[in-house]
Each structure stands twice: as structure tokens, then as C-alpha cells.
Amino acid sequence: MLPVYSTVTGDRHSGTPVDAAYFGRNVRDTVRFAEAIGAMVRDGYTAFVEIGAHPVLAANIAECAAEGSVSVHVLASMRRERPQREAMLQACAGLYAAGRAPDWVAVQGAHAQVLDLPAYPWQHERFWLKRRRSPGADAWSAAATASASTPALLGTRLPVAGSAVFQAARPDAAPSWLADHRLGGRLLMPAMGMLEVLRQAAVKVTDRDDLVVEDFVVHRPMALDETDGATTVWQVVAAVRDEQRIELSMHCRDPGAPQGWQVVASARAVSGVAKLSPARRLVVQSELEGDAVYAAFDGLGVAFGSAFRTIERLSVGSGGASATLRLLPGAAAEAGCHPVLLDGALQACVAALDGGRPAAVYLPVGVGRYALLLPAPERLHAEVTVERIADGASVAASVRLLDDGGRCVAMLDDVRFAPAPSGIPSTSADEWLHETSWVPDETAPAALAAAGDGAWVVVAIGAAAQRLAQDTMRELGSSGRICRQLGADAPAHAALADANWREGRRLAGVALMVSDPGTDELLGWTAPVLAWAQALARSASGASLHLVTIGAQGAGAAVPRPGPAAIWGLGSAIAAEHPELALRMIDLDPDASDVDARQIAGELLRGQGGAARLAWRAGLRLVPRLRRRLPLPASAPLRKLVAGRAGTLEELGWQPLALTPPAAGEVRLRVLAAGLNFRDVLMALGMIPDQLGFMGAECAGVVEAVGEGVNDLSPGDTVFGLAPGSLASVVNVPAGFVARWPDRLGTIETAASLPAAFLTAMLGLHDIAGLRAGQTVLIHAAAGGVGWAAMQLALRAGATVLATAGSPEKREMLRALGAAQVFDSRSLAFAEGVRAATGGRGADVVLNSLAGDFIAASVEALAADGCFLELGKRELWSAERFRAAKPSARYEIYDLGSIARAEPGRVRPMLNALIGALEVGQLTPPPLRVFGFDEAAQAMRLMAQARHVGKLVLRAPRAADTQARPAMRADASYLVTGGLGALGLHAARWLAGLGARHLVLTGRHPPGNEARPVIEDLTRKG
């Protein structure tokens, strides 16, 4: 009996009746084609015959198999415009070549005469078959050390060097109660589950219970995939820094993220005794049963499952509440404090805000301190205090969990909540919108074999492609291939028919090298691409087709060029119409000064085993992957942050902001996140009143509109860069101040943390000081944003770094990052230490941000011929005073914003250089702490007290579902492919209704009776 695989279940059909219900699922459910092919490949099937009038799935089958690094043979039973018997015989021959044995009597008939082919001459080459890795073998599972005492959410410890790594997955080993945590219709990992599992990891690696978890942060919601056969995998990493501190992080597998993982939560564990604050006496104002509380949650769309309905009774008073919590049947016991009990305590916090019946949904986003003091029983009493901050923009709470005897079992301090729209994954239309994201390919680049068989045709289309074709042909020839280079005007059919030059070898492939045709020559350059594809399809030679372009795709920081992009569009049509050609498209870096022809030759020889779409950027191989589109921000009232007259942080406030169109050369950004800088704090405190009247200098956001003359950015682009006035809902900035942000490099908050710090450090160390290898640089406040960036840049340049920081923890961190010596930034003794470290010479470069007596001490620590870079805004020295102290040294007071305004053309190249260094791992983003816009005063207070490490970022408020209608430009053209059919005409009406005035509708045939009235109606409406 032949096995059957189902695209409804994505696996081998198990005998379930194929009835009306099955076909109902076939119509309504997701088509699991990729899963079905993957199941067949895992079961050992590597030859596929597509039965139909013309192959349409061959390329998809090969791509699905390539995901598992398996090369398969895909054949077709019939082909359009080809005799049926010829196509069927070719499929049989393909099966035979793939190692299968067709029934030749059935194919040829009983009276066919079988002849032996002439024998081949000996080639004196070895062709040993390599042993295949057995399907399903998993080195991790074989080597992992499991423990019966390991908590389910923590999982199994993996055998890796260095930090301790635990791995778990759902549904493989996850507890059943996890299925009851749903928000907004999505199954999510509870934040308290993340918190408790990080604590458990710290306990496991230290074998100590007296640990306090600090600075727990939820970086992003962790959705658990519920589709059939899907598995959500997470890892917990515990890095022991010393006997007192363990750095903790939780990661979820995400193929679209760098290295395939995304950080979802982080914290640190420290040893010590948790300090309990005195209990606050609650004056009870109302009491509710648990059912009433959960009825209110249900009305908000938060349908907790039975395991998470732990509140039995809730007593509410002013600013707090007490709740009785009980672990319900079905929530099996967990090591530590059960996450559903912790979650129940946080539910009580939210309910207490509105008299016990929650009126809004808040999600936990962070916990300042968490400690488990005693083993947690199944029944607990929660005492909570809550406080709304900034008119409800966030909530702060503290929790004490007591047993029946009144003993404190667990405590949570400084619990932070944010409104649910910023955290719950949307179930709106945004959930269905995806876009292409270019991510690093995990497979190794193809090696160029030393010798090989086959002949290649290399066609140069465009003058600029001539050298590329010559270099590629030379590399192919060096590996033993026979090559022939032709021009764009060479007749394709005749060239393929001419076999004399191949010396009896088979034609392995045709490579079309296409340079940028420009819009004027585009039509003329697509003709040879189409001609070669048609000729190769008719030749039935079995040769593959390869298309090599330059700058066709917006991979990395590159802006796609219309000409090459159109060539790729044609290539996509060819791949769909002729899957037998196994078309591969390779896009080269338009910003690269030179192209490695050896890499291109290696990619050509990779064949079907390589990615069908590939882009080279900054030395990286990138492949396209679909990811959910970043939701557009809500159309909330526009506002900006302003300082008060009293010069205190309490006087900070938000004022209405008028929307103005971008001027020529500008773009308008919807701010998603903004970096905070010390200049903003000084402005808020009234210490630099003479500065320009704006707050904020850097941000990341989405382009909403572009001004006249801006051709390299478009509405909808996600960008980052310098943005004066970016502590606001929207901001207009010069287009040259921003660059596209590749989402694979990190979150929007990460993007917002980079521009000011790294560009300030690059400008000072490289452009002004000219720092070089062998020199010594003193970096003050090196644990801050600019200091973090300057340290990395200096170490990359080969310089010796001396640093200062204000706390022992910060100084320890800087030593671990590579600083040769680290001094106390709160003591003037650093000057003597610098002189001792440099043999009395002093530092070649000083990057200063300190004030008062520390400036004089820093000048003293400078070498006689050194360069003093002054970033401070207060108590600046005059040139005369500096000259008196160091006659031969340079004193450079510089400000990134001033230089950028004077020379705007310098900014984007620096941003692109930063992206390139991040891509290859030469630079890394600083540590982040994220606040909401309405927590600006709290963030500034933290910065003023120098209690932070790295960067502080303010996240703009976002809505879960925006109903904003996209704006169409009246001066732009919109192309609708298939625009003369029913869907295309509907799309044309929709675009026109949104303001589009130039529509290009294309189709396979002239407008028919249905299309003509619609076109006439649209024309009448302008």
C-alpha cells in the first residue's frame, strides 16, 4: 500500500477518514505543504514527480528540502508545449538517474530491444559514497544531561563550555498549566514563569537558595506556537560572574533573528538576605469573590484558563489589596514558587487599581527585586500595594506572599506594569501582514572544488558586467570547468545548440551577469534574460540558470535600484513558469568596491543545494525570510516633552505638538523609541538654557512622509539616526541624518540607543584625534553610552584603553570588556594612576565628560603632545588656559549635533559604517534599560545619579491595533500586477480612494468587458 502524506496535517496520513470534515479543514486551515515535504524527506524520500499538466510546485519542493540541507530530484510528468510521451520518458530517465528503478516493461512495452551503452573511459577518480547521518539523530539529546529534579520550564542542561545553558520546549516537556495563559487570543509565556525560571537557573548553577533576583526585564512577549506539529524552543543562560553575581537571560528560538535566537527576558541574581519593609496596614473598602474578579477580566478580553484563576477572595483598600490565592488542580507542583501563584498576585495588583474589578489591562514588564524566602505551599495570601504613575501610563507595585501562619514566603519589589496595548501580540490585521527580511544564512559559503566536470556559459549583459563575467569565468576555469563567455546580443538558441566548444561535456549551467541597466535601458536588457530562459527551457539540457545582479534588493543598508530590481522580478516569473531550470538569483553588494569572483563561482557550483535567493552584503551571505510587519503606531494626539520653568525634573511635561510637513530634503518620522542623553537632563534642570529649545537627539522610528528631493527613503521605512527634538510623537529631520535599520540587528530600542553614542565616539577618536594602534586613550565615564562605544572603537583600532567609572561593579565590567586599567571616576587619584600606567608619559588621547577639578586632573594625565577631547557642556576651559597647561597638546571642544548641522553629508556614511561593524560583530550595542515616554522624569533622575550602565531609552506608546488609513501620495505611481482581474480592479479602486492618482495596471491580456468600465470610471475621477 502506498503511503500518503497530507497537506492538511503536514505529516503521513494515519488512517483518519478522508470525509467532508477533512475536506472542510482542507479548505479553511493552513496548507501545510512545507511540513508535508519535510516529513517525506525525513522518511527518506528524495525523488519527487509532480503529476499535472505543467510543473508549478517543483521550485517549492526543492526549497522546502533545502531547508533541511537535503538535495532532492524533482521531476514533472508533463510540460506545456512538449509532447506528452517525451516528457514522461524524460521523467523516467530522471528517476533512473536518481537511483530509482522504473518498470521498463510498462514504459517501453514487452517487445522493446534493450541495448548496452558504450562504456566510459576510466577517469581515475574516486567516488566513495558518504555515510548519511541517520534521520532524527540529535547530538544535543544524546549528550545532554537530564535530571529528574530539573523544573519543567527550565528543562535540560546542555553540555556547552562556559555559561550554563538550559533548554526546554513546548509541547515536548512543558507543563499542562502553561496552556491556560492567553492574552488577546494568543498563548503566551507568563512573565512570572520567566522570572521564576531565571531564579531556578541561578539556584541550579550555584547550588544556593539565598539568592535575590534583581532588575528583571521582559524585553518582548514570548508567543507559544500552537500550530500542528510546531515546537517553541527556549533557552536559559546563566553566566556566573563571581561568587556574588550571576547574569541571567532567557532566549526564544526565532529563525529570523541574528544567530536564530531572540532575548525575551533578562535579570541578574545576587547573594544576600532580602530586606523586608514593614507591612502596610490595609483599610478594607470592598471585598469580592474570585469569580467576580475574573468576570471583569473576561470582559476585557483576558480569558485566563482554570489554572490561572487562583484568586479565591480579594479585599481592596486605598492603594492596595490582599488576596487569598490557591493552586488549582491541574497545575502540578513546581520547584520554587509556582508561576501561577505569582501571576495571581500580579492579577490582584491590576484589580486593586479599580476597586477589585479591573477596568484596563496592564502587563508586567519588570521587577526590581524578587526573593523566595521559604518553600511555597499551595495556598498563599498576597499583600500588594499599587500606584498609578503618569496618569496611568504605567503602574508600580510591591507584593508580599504569606503562608497561613503569616510568615513571608516570597517578595517582589518595584514591580512595573505597562498598558496592555504595548505588549499583547495583536490579533488584528497587522497579525497577517508580513514583509521580507534579509537574515544571515546559517549554511557555510560554498567552497570552490579543485576539479570538476561540466561546461558553463557566462553571459555579460551591460558594460559594467564584462569584468565580473571574465573574473567569474576565470575562477570556474581554474576548477576544471570549460567556460564560454558571450555578450548580450549573442543568439541564445544557437549558442546552446553549438556543442563543439564543450569537448563532449554536458552543459552544467548558464550564468547571466547583469549590471544596472537604468530605467531608460531596462526594456532592452530584460530581452536577453528572457531569451536565454526560453532557450534553456526548450533545450531540455538539464542545465541550471543563474541570475547575478548588483543592488537589486534592499538587503542590509542598501537601497534597491529600480533596474536590477525589475530584473529580479522577471527572474521570479521565470522561476514560477520554468521550475525545471532551478533558477538561482544572487544579488551583489552595490557599495562594495570590489567583488570576490571566487565566491560567485562557488555559489554557481552549489546548484540546488544553495539558497534560491541570496544577497551578499559587507561580506555576509543573506537570505530572505518573511517576518511580521512592525505595526504602525497609533494615531494618538501628537505631543513633545518640554522642561518646566522651575528647572526640576518634577516640572517636566508634555505639550501638544503641531504636525508640519517635511521641508525639502527632510523626512517626517513617527518616533518609536528615543535615546536619552545627558544633555536632555541638563536641559530639564535648566542648566543649559541657552541651548536650542528641543529635547532629544536620537531616535528610531518609521518614515511617515518625505519632502521634496528625497528619493532614497519612502514612507514605511524603519530608520534610526540623529533627530533633534525626538522626545516627541513625530519629528522632522534631514534625510541624511537617518539610515535604514536592519531588523536582524535588534529591536527598535536597540536602534535608538546607538547613533549619538557611537557617532560621537567615532567623530572624536577617529576623525579629530586620529587614534591609532599602539596609542593610549583615557575614557571617562566609560560605563555610559559614549564610553561604551569609545571603548569598543579604541580596542578595535589597537589602542590601549584606560577607563574610569563610579562604582566597583562598573569598574569590574570595564575590565572584563578589555580595559587595561580602570580607575575611580569619583576620585582625582586617577591622574596619578594614568601616569604610572604610561611610564610617566600620560595618555595620548583623553575623552572627557567630567567637570570641575576633574578637568584639571585630566589635563594633567594628558601626554605633552596629546589630544584632549571635551564632550562636557559645563565649566569649559578657554584655549588660553589650556595652552598655559599643555602648550604642545590639542584642546578640542566638539559637539556631534553642531558638526552634523554644519556638515550633514557626514552623518549617513557614519551610520552605514556602524551598521557594517555591527553586522560582522566588530561592535556590539550597549546594555539597555527601557522606560516609557511617561517615565521620562524617572529615567532622567537615574541618569543624573549616574546609576545606570550603557544607555537609557524611552519607548513611545503604541496601540495594539491601529485603524489609521495609509496615506497614498498623489505624485507617486502605484503598480498593480494582475490589475485587470477582479482582485486587481478592487485594489485599484481602494488605492484611488486613498489618494493615489497614478495607477499602472498590468495583466496577461488587454482590458476586458469587466475592466474597461472600471478604468473609465477611475479616469473620470482623476
PDB file of N, CA, C and O in Angstrom, residues 251-307:
ATOM      1  N   HIS A 251      16.008  33.110  26.195  1.00  0.00           N
ATOM      2  CA  HIS A 251      16.004  33.306  24.750  1.00  0.00           C
ATOM      3  C   HIS A 251      14.987  32.362  24.114  1.00  0.00           C
ATOM      4  O   HIS A 251      14.831  31.219  24.535  1.00  0.00           O
ATOM      5  N   CYS A 252      14.326  32.842  23.070  1.00  0.00           N
ATOM      6  CA  CYS A 252      13.374  32.021  22.319  1.00  0.00           C
ATOM      7  C   CYS A 252      13.881  31.853  20.901  1.00  0.00           C
ATOM      8  O   CYS A 252      14.386  32.808  20.303  1.00  0.00           O
ATOM      9  N   ARG A 253      13.756  30.652  20.379  1.00  0.00           N
ATOM     10  CA  ARG A 253      14.249  30.401  19.020  1.00  0.00           C
ATOM     11  C   ARG A 253      13.420  31.184  18.016  1.00  0.00           C
ATOM     12  O   ARG A 253      12.199  31.134  18.030  1.00  0.00           O
ATOM     13  N   ASP A 254      14.111  31.911  17.128  1.00  0.00           N
ATOM     14  CA  ASP A 254      13.465  32.707  16.087  1.00  0.00           C
ATOM     15  C   ASP A 254      14.371  32.690  14.868  1.00  0.00           C
ATOM     16  O   ASP A 254      15.420  33.334  14.871  1.00  0.00           O
ATOM     17  N   PRO A 255      14.017  31.927  13.789  1.00  0.00           N
ATOM     18  CA  PRO A 255      14.901  31.834  12.630  1.00  0.00           C
ATOM     19  C   PRO A 255      15.203  33.182  11.988  1.00  0.00           C
ATOM     20  O   PRO A 255      16.214  33.334  11.315  1.00  0.00           O
ATOM     21  N   GLY A 256      14.325  34.197  12.180  1.00  0.00           N
ATOM     22  CA  GLY A 256      14.556  35.496  11.560  1.00  0.00           C
ATOM     23  C   GLY A 256      15.474  36.403  12.343  1.00  0.00           C
ATOM     24  O   GLY A 256      15.819  37.487  11.875  1.00  0.00           O
ATOM     25  N   ALA A 257      15.887  35.996  13.545  1.00  0.00           N
ATOM     26  CA  ALA A 257      16.727  36.847  14.375  1.00  0.00           C
ATOM     27  C   ALA A 257      18.196  36.499  14.165  1.00  0.00           C
ATOM     28  O   ALA A 257      18.537  35.415  13.683  1.00  0.00           O
ATOM     29  N   PRO A 258      19.122  37.432  14.515  1.00  0.00           N
ATOM     30  CA  PRO A 258      20.549  37.123  14.442  1.00  0.00           C
ATOM     31  C   PRO A 258      20.863  35.888  15.283  1.00  0.00           C
ATOM     32  O   PRO A 258      20.414  35.752  16.404  1.00  0.00           O
ATOM     33  N   GLN A 259      21.656  34.960  14.758  1.00  0.00           N
ATOM     34  CA  GLN A 259      22.025  33.715  15.410  1.00  0.00           C
ATOM     35  C   GLN A 259      20.826  32.803  15.670  1.00  0.00           C
ATOM     36  O   GLN A 259      20.965  31.770  16.321  1.00  0.00           O
ATOM     37  N   GLY A 260      19.621  33.192  15.191  1.00  0.00           N
ATOM     38  CA  GLY A 260      18.454  32.337  15.331  1.00  0.00           C
ATOM     39  C   GLY A 260      17.755  32.408  16.671  1.00  0.00           C
ATOM     40  O   GLY A 260      16.862  31.615  16.941  1.00  0.00           O
ATOM     41  N   TRP A 261      18.120  33.349  17.559  1.00  0.00           N
ATOM     42  CA  TRP A 261      17.501  33.456  18.878  1.00  0.00           C
ATOM     43  C   TRP A 261      17.183  34.910  19.186  1.00  0.00           C
ATOM     44  O   TRP A 261      17.874  35.822  18.732  1.00  0.00           O
ATOM     45  N   GLN A 262      16.131  35.132  19.986  1.00  0.00           N
ATOM     46  CA  GLN A 262      15.782  36.458  20.480  1.00  0.00           C
ATOM     47  C   GLN A 262      15.745  36.448  21.993  1.00  0.00           C
ATOM     48  O   GLN A 262      15.215  35.513  22.611  1.00  0.00           O
ATOM     49  N   VAL A 263      16.303  37.498  22.606  1.00  0.00           N
ATOM     50  CA  VAL A 263      16.232  37.632  24.057  1.00  0.00           C
ATOM     51  C   VAL A 263      14.807  38.052  24.434  1.00  0.00           C
ATOM     52  O   VAL A 263      14.292  39.033  23.905  1.00  0.00           O
ATOM     53  N   VAL A 264      14.183  37.312  25.349  1.00  0.00           N
ATOM     54  CA  VAL A 264      12.831  37.657  25.782  1.00  0.00           C
ATOM     55  C   VAL A 264      12.811  38.204  27.210  1.00  0.00           C
ATOM     56  O   VAL A 264      11.895  38.946  27.578  1.00  0.00           O
ATOM     57  N   ALA A 265      13.803  37.862  28.016  1.00  0.00           N
ATOM     58  CA  ALA A 265      13.848  38.383  29.379  1.00  0.00           C
ATOM     59  C   ALA A 265      15.272  38.294  29.902  1.00  0.00           C
ATOM     60  O   ALA A 265      16.072  37.473  29.433  1.00  0.00           O
ATOM     61  N   SER A 266      15.599  39.162  30.862  1.00  0.00           N
ATOM     62  CA  SER A 266      16.932  39.137  31.460  1.00  0.00           C
ATOM     63  C   SER A 266      16.840  39.601  32.904  1.00  0.00           C
ATOM     64  O   SER A 266      15.881  40.263  33.314  1.00  0.00           O
ATOM     65  N   ALA A 267      17.848  39.262  33.685  1.00  0.00           N
ATOM     66  CA  ALA A 267      17.910  39.662  35.086  1.00  0.00           C
ATOM     67  C   ALA A 267      19.302  39.327  35.590  1.00  0.00           C
ATOM     68  O   ALA A 267      20.168  38.833  34.836  1.00  0.00           O
ATOM     69  N   ARG A 268      19.539  39.594  36.851  1.00  0.00           N
ATOM     70  CA  ARG A 268      20.758  39.107  37.497  1.00  0.00           C
ATOM     71  C   ARG A 268      20.395  38.622  38.893  1.00  0.00           C
ATOM     72  O   ARG A 268      19.441  39.109  39.511  1.00  0.00           O
ATOM     73  N   ALA A 269      21.130  37.641  39.369  1.00  0.00           N
ATOM     74  CA  ALA A 269      20.923  37.100  40.708  1.00  0.00           C
ATOM     75  C   ALA A 269      22.125  37.450  41.562  1.00  0.00           C
ATOM     76  O   ALA A 269      23.275  37.314  41.122  1.00  0.00           O
ATOM     77  N   VAL A 270      21.884  37.906  42.775  1.00  0.00           N
ATOM     78  CA  VAL A 270      22.958  38.265  43.695  1.00  0.00           C
ATOM     79  C   VAL A 270      22.720  37.532  45.005  1.00  0.00           C
ATOM     80  O   VAL A 270      21.585  37.207  45.379  1.00  0.00           O
ATOM     81  N   SER A 271      23.786  37.255  45.720  1.00  0.00           N
ATOM     82  CA  SER A 271      23.656  36.595  47.009  1.00  0.00           C
ATOM     83  C   SER A 271      23.384  37.630  48.084  1.00  0.00           C
ATOM     84  O   SER A 271      23.797  38.788  47.974  1.00  0.00           O
ATOM     85  N   GLY A 272      22.676  37.237  49.092  1.00  0.00           N
ATOM     86  CA  GLY A 272      22.358  38.168  50.169  1.00  0.00           C
ATOM     87  C   GLY A 272      20.990  37.889  50.739  1.00  0.00           C
ATOM     88  O   GLY A 272      20.198  37.105  50.199  1.00  0.00           O
ATOM     89  N   VAL A 273      20.708  38.552  51.813  1.00  0.00           N
ATOM     90  CA  VAL A 273      19.432  38.383  52.508  1.00  0.00           C
ATOM     91  C   VAL A 273      18.471  39.474  52.051  1.00  0.00           C
ATOM     92  O   VAL A 273      18.816  40.651  52.036  1.00  0.00           O
ATOM     93  N   ALA A 274      17.286  39.088  51.627  1.00  0.00           N
ATOM     94  CA  ALA A 274      16.293  40.062  51.198  1.00  0.00           C
ATOM     95  C   ALA A 274      15.820  40.883  52.393  1.00  0.00           C
ATOM     96  O   ALA A 274      15.539  40.349  53.461  1.00  0.00           O
ATOM     97  N   LYS A 275      15.744  42.190  52.213  1.00  0.00           N
ATOM     98  CA  LYS A 275      15.304  43.088  53.265  1.00  0.00           C
ATOM     99  C   LYS A 275      13.804  43.316  53.143  1.00  0.00           C
ATOM    100  O   LYS A 275      13.312  43.734  52.096  1.00  0.00           O
ATOM    101  N   LEU A 276      13.086  43.031  54.214  1.00  0.00           N
ATOM    102  CA  LEU A 276      11.634  43.181  54.208  1.00  0.00           C
ATOM    103  C   LEU A 276      11.253  44.531  54.809  1.00  0.00           C
ATOM    104  O   LEU A 276      11.691  44.884  55.910  1.00  0.00           O
ATOM    105  N   SER A 277      10.448  45.274  54.048  1.00  0.00           N
ATOM    106  CA  SER A 277       9.932  46.535  54.565  1.00  0.00           C
ATOM    107  C   SER A 277       8.727  46.260  55.454  1.00  0.00           C
ATOM    108  O   SER A 277       8.049  45.231  55.302  1.00  0.00           O
ATOM    109  N   PRO A 278       8.429  47.153  56.420  1.00  0.00           N
ATOM    110  CA  PRO A 278       7.276  46.918  57.305  1.00  0.00           C
ATOM    111  C   PRO A 278       5.973  46.795  56.509  1.00  0.00           C
ATOM    112  O   PRO A 278       5.758  47.484  55.506  1.00  0.00           O
ATOM    113  N   ALA A 279       5.108  45.902  56.953  1.00  0.00           N
ATOM    114  CA  ALA A 279       3.830  45.696  56.265  1.00  0.00           C
ATOM    115  C   ALA A 279       2.943  46.932  56.432  1.00  0.00           C
ATOM    116  O   ALA A 279       2.908  47.564  57.496  1.00  0.00           O
ATOM    117  N   ARG A 280       2.242  47.262  55.368  1.00  0.00           N
ATOM    118  CA  ARG A 280       1.340  48.408  55.402  1.00  0.00           C
ATOM    119  C   ARG A 280      -0.052  47.943  55.812  1.00  0.00           C
ATOM    120  O   ARG A 280      -0.568  46.959  55.299  1.00  0.00           O
ATOM    121  N   ARG A 281      -0.636  48.666  56.754  1.00  0.00           N
ATOM    122  CA  ARG A 281      -1.969  48.274  57.215  1.00  0.00           C
ATOM    123  C   ARG A 281      -2.999  48.672  56.158  1.00  0.00           C
ATOM    124  O   ARG A 281      -3.059  49.813  55.718  1.00  0.00           O
ATOM    125  N   LEU A 282      -3.814  47.701  55.738  1.00  0.00           N
ATOM    126  CA  LEU A 282      -4.818  47.928  54.706  1.00  0.00           C
ATOM    127  C   LEU A 282      -6.172  48.216  55.336  1.00  0.00           C
ATOM    128  O   LEU A 282      -6.660  47.434  56.164  1.00  0.00           O
ATOM    129  N   VAL A 283      -6.742  49.336  54.944  1.00  0.00           N
ATOM    130  CA  VAL A 283      -8.109  49.654  55.365  1.00  0.00           C
ATOM    131  C   VAL A 283      -9.051  49.154  54.270  1.00  0.00           C
ATOM    132  O   VAL A 283      -9.126  49.729  53.172  1.00  0.00           O
ATOM    133  N   VAL A 284      -9.755  48.062  54.542  1.00  0.00           N
ATOM    134  CA  VAL A 284     -10.567  47.409  53.523  1.00  0.00           C
ATOM    135  C   VAL A 284     -11.788  48.267  53.197  1.00  0.00           C
ATOM    136  O   VAL A 284     -12.527  48.709  54.089  1.00  0.00           O
ATOM    137  N   GLN A 285     -11.987  48.480  51.897  1.00  0.00           N
ATOM    138  CA  GLN A 285     -13.136  49.254  51.424  1.00  0.00           C
ATOM    139  C   GLN A 285     -14.169  48.384  50.715  1.00  0.00           C
ATOM    140  O   GLN A 285     -15.335  48.731  50.652  1.00  0.00           O
ATOM    141  N   SER A 286     -13.712  47.280  50.123  1.00  0.00           N
ATOM    142  CA  SER A 286     -14.649  46.378  49.438  1.00  0.00           C
ATOM    143  C   SER A 286     -14.034  44.992  49.380  1.00  0.00           C
ATOM    144  O   SER A 286     -12.807  44.836  49.428  1.00  0.00           O
ATOM    145  N   GLU A 287     -14.914  43.995  49.297  1.00  0.00           N
ATOM    146  CA  GLU A 287     -14.462  42.610  49.187  1.00  0.00           C
ATOM    147  C   GLU A 287     -15.200  41.930  48.033  1.00  0.00           C
ATOM    148  O   GLU A 287     -16.391  42.186  47.821  1.00  0.00           O
ATOM    149  N   LEU A 288     -14.478  41.097  47.287  1.00  0.00           N
ATOM    150  CA  LEU A 288     -15.068  40.406  46.134  1.00  0.00           C
ATOM    151  C   LEU A 288     -14.631  38.956  46.146  1.00  0.00           C
ATOM    152  O   LEU A 288     -13.527  38.607  46.594  1.00  0.00           O
ATOM    153  N   GLU A 289     -15.512  38.106  45.600  1.00  0.00           N
ATOM    154  CA  GLU A 289     -15.141  36.726  45.348  1.00  0.00           C
ATOM    155  C   GLU A 289     -14.301  36.665  44.069  1.00  0.00           C
ATOM    156  O   GLU A 289     -14.372  37.544  43.212  1.00  0.00           O
ATOM    157  N   GLY A 290     -13.514  35.611  43.956  1.00  0.00           N
ATOM    158  CA  GLY A 290     -12.653  35.479  42.795  1.00  0.00           C
ATOM    159  C   GLY A 290     -13.411  35.469  41.482  1.00  0.00           C
ATOM    160  O   GLY A 290     -12.955  36.017  40.474  1.00  0.00           O
ATOM    161  N   ASP A 291     -14.613  34.847  41.466  1.00  0.00           N
ATOM    162  CA  ASP A 291     -15.390  34.782  40.231  1.00  0.00           C
ATOM    163  C   ASP A 291     -15.728  36.179  39.705  1.00  0.00           C
ATOM    164  O   ASP A 291     -15.748  36.412  38.487  1.00  0.00           O
ATOM    165  N   ALA A 292     -15.999  37.127  40.605  1.00  0.00           N
ATOM    166  CA  ALA A 292     -16.324  38.489  40.172  1.00  0.00           C
ATOM    167  C   ALA A 292     -15.106  39.167  39.554  1.00  0.00           C
ATOM    168  O   ALA A 292     -15.225  39.924  38.585  1.00  0.00           O
ATOM    169  N   VAL A 293     -13.936  38.895  40.124  1.00  0.00           N
ATOM    170  CA  VAL A 293     -12.702  39.476  39.572  1.00  0.00           C
ATOM    171  C   VAL A 293     -12.466  38.948  38.162  1.00  0.00           C
ATOM    172  O   VAL A 293     -12.187  39.711  37.222  1.00  0.00           O
ATOM    173  N   TYR A 294     -12.624  37.645  37.989  1.00  0.00           N
ATOM    174  CA  TYR A 294     -12.336  37.058  36.678  1.00  0.00           C
ATOM    175  C   TYR A 294     -13.420  37.385  35.661  1.00  0.00           C
ATOM    176  O   TYR A 294     -13.155  37.412  34.454  1.00  0.00           O
ATOM    177  N   ALA A 295     -14.616  37.647  36.106  1.00  0.00           N
ATOM    178  CA  ALA A 295     -15.659  38.102  35.176  1.00  0.00           C
ATOM    179  C   ALA A 295     -15.275  39.451  34.587  1.00  0.00           C
ATOM    180  O   ALA A 295     -15.489  39.712  33.391  1.00  0.00           O
ATOM    181  N   ALA A 296     -14.672  40.320  35.422  1.00  0.00           N
ATOM    182  CA  ALA A 296     -14.213  41.616  34.903  1.00  0.00           C
ATOM    183  C   ALA A 296     -13.063  41.441  33.931  1.00  0.00           C
ATOM    184  O   ALA A 296     -12.999  42.112  32.897  1.00  0.00           O
ATOM    185  N   PHE A 297     -12.136  40.528  34.229  1.00  0.00           N
ATOM    186  CA  PHE A 297     -11.039  40.253  33.297  1.00  0.00           C
ATOM    187  C   PHE A 297     -11.588  39.705  31.977  1.00  0.00           C
ATOM    188  O   PHE A 297     -11.123  40.083  30.889  1.00  0.00           O
ATOM    189  N   ASP A 298     -12.574  38.807  32.066  1.00  0.00           N
ATOM    190  CA  ASP A 298     -13.175  38.253  30.848  1.00  0.00           C
ATOM    191  C   ASP A 298     -13.757  39.360  29.981  1.00  0.00           C
ATOM    192  O   ASP A 298     -13.666  39.319  28.747  1.00  0.00           O
ATOM    193  N   GLY A 299     -14.379  40.348  30.615  1.00  0.00           N
ATOM    194  CA  GLY A 299     -14.967  41.451  29.857  1.00  0.00           C
ATOM    195  C   GLY A 299     -13.939  42.291  29.135  1.00  0.00           C
ATOM    196  O   GLY A 299     -14.258  42.987  28.166  1.00  0.00           O
ATOM    197  N   LEU A 300     -12.665  42.230  29.575  1.00  0.00           N
ATOM    198  CA  LEU A 300     -11.582  42.969  28.916  1.00  0.00           C
ATOM    199  C   LEU A 300     -10.894  42.133  27.843  1.00  0.00           C
ATOM    200  O   LEU A 300      -9.913  42.568  27.247  1.00  0.00           O
ATOM    201  N   GLY A 301     -11.380  40.906  27.626  1.00  0.00           N
ATOM    202  CA  GLY A 301     -10.777  40.043  26.619  1.00  0.00           C
ATOM    203  C   GLY A 301      -9.608  39.235  27.134  1.00  0.00           C
ATOM    204  O   GLY A 301      -8.887  38.619  26.350  1.00  0.00           O
ATOM    205  N   VAL A 302      -9.411  39.216  28.466  1.00  0.00           N
ATOM    206  CA  VAL A 302      -8.332  38.423  29.076  1.00  0.00           C
ATOM    207  C   VAL A 302      -8.974  37.202  29.704  1.00  0.00           C
ATOM    208  O   VAL A 302      -9.447  37.247  30.840  1.00  0.00           O
ATOM    209  N   ALA A 303      -9.021  36.119  28.949  1.00  0.00           N
ATOM    210  CA  ALA A 303      -9.710  34.908  29.403  1.00  0.00           C
ATOM    211  C   ALA A 303      -8.676  33.953  30.005  1.00  0.00           C
ATOM    212  O   ALA A 303      -8.111  33.096  29.315  1.00  0.00           O
ATOM    213  N   PHE A 304      -8.421  34.101  31.319  1.00  0.00           N
ATOM    214  CA  PHE A 304      -7.483  33.203  31.983  1.00  0.00           C
ATOM    215  C   PHE A 304      -8.071  31.796  32.016  1.00  0.00           C
ATOM    216  O   PHE A 304      -9.259  31.603  32.283  1.00  0.00           O
ATOM    217  N   GLY A 305      -7.214  30.806  31.754  1.00  0.00           N
ATOM    218  CA  GLY A 305      -7.634  29.423  31.903  1.00  0.00           C
ATOM    219  C   GLY A 305      -7.776  29.071  33.360  1.00  0.00           C
ATOM    220  O   GLY A 305      -7.402  29.829  34.271  1.00  0.00           O
ATOM    221  N   SER A 306      -8.304  27.877  33.624  1.00  0.00           N
ATOM    222  CA  SER A 306      -8.623  27.486  35.002  1.00  0.00           C
ATOM    223  C   SER A 306      -7.390  27.494  35.888  1.00  0.00           C
ATOM    224  O   SER A 306      -7.463  27.859  37.068  1.00  0.00           O
ATOM    225  N   ALA A 307      -6.238  27.085  35.377  1.00  0.00           N
ATOM    226  CA  ALA A 307      -5.037  27.016  36.205  1.00  0.00           C
ATOM    227  C   ALA A 307      -4.617  28.385  36.703  1.00  0.00           C
ATOM    228  O   ALA A 307      -3.994  28.496  37.765  1.00  0.00           O
TER     229      ALA A 307
END
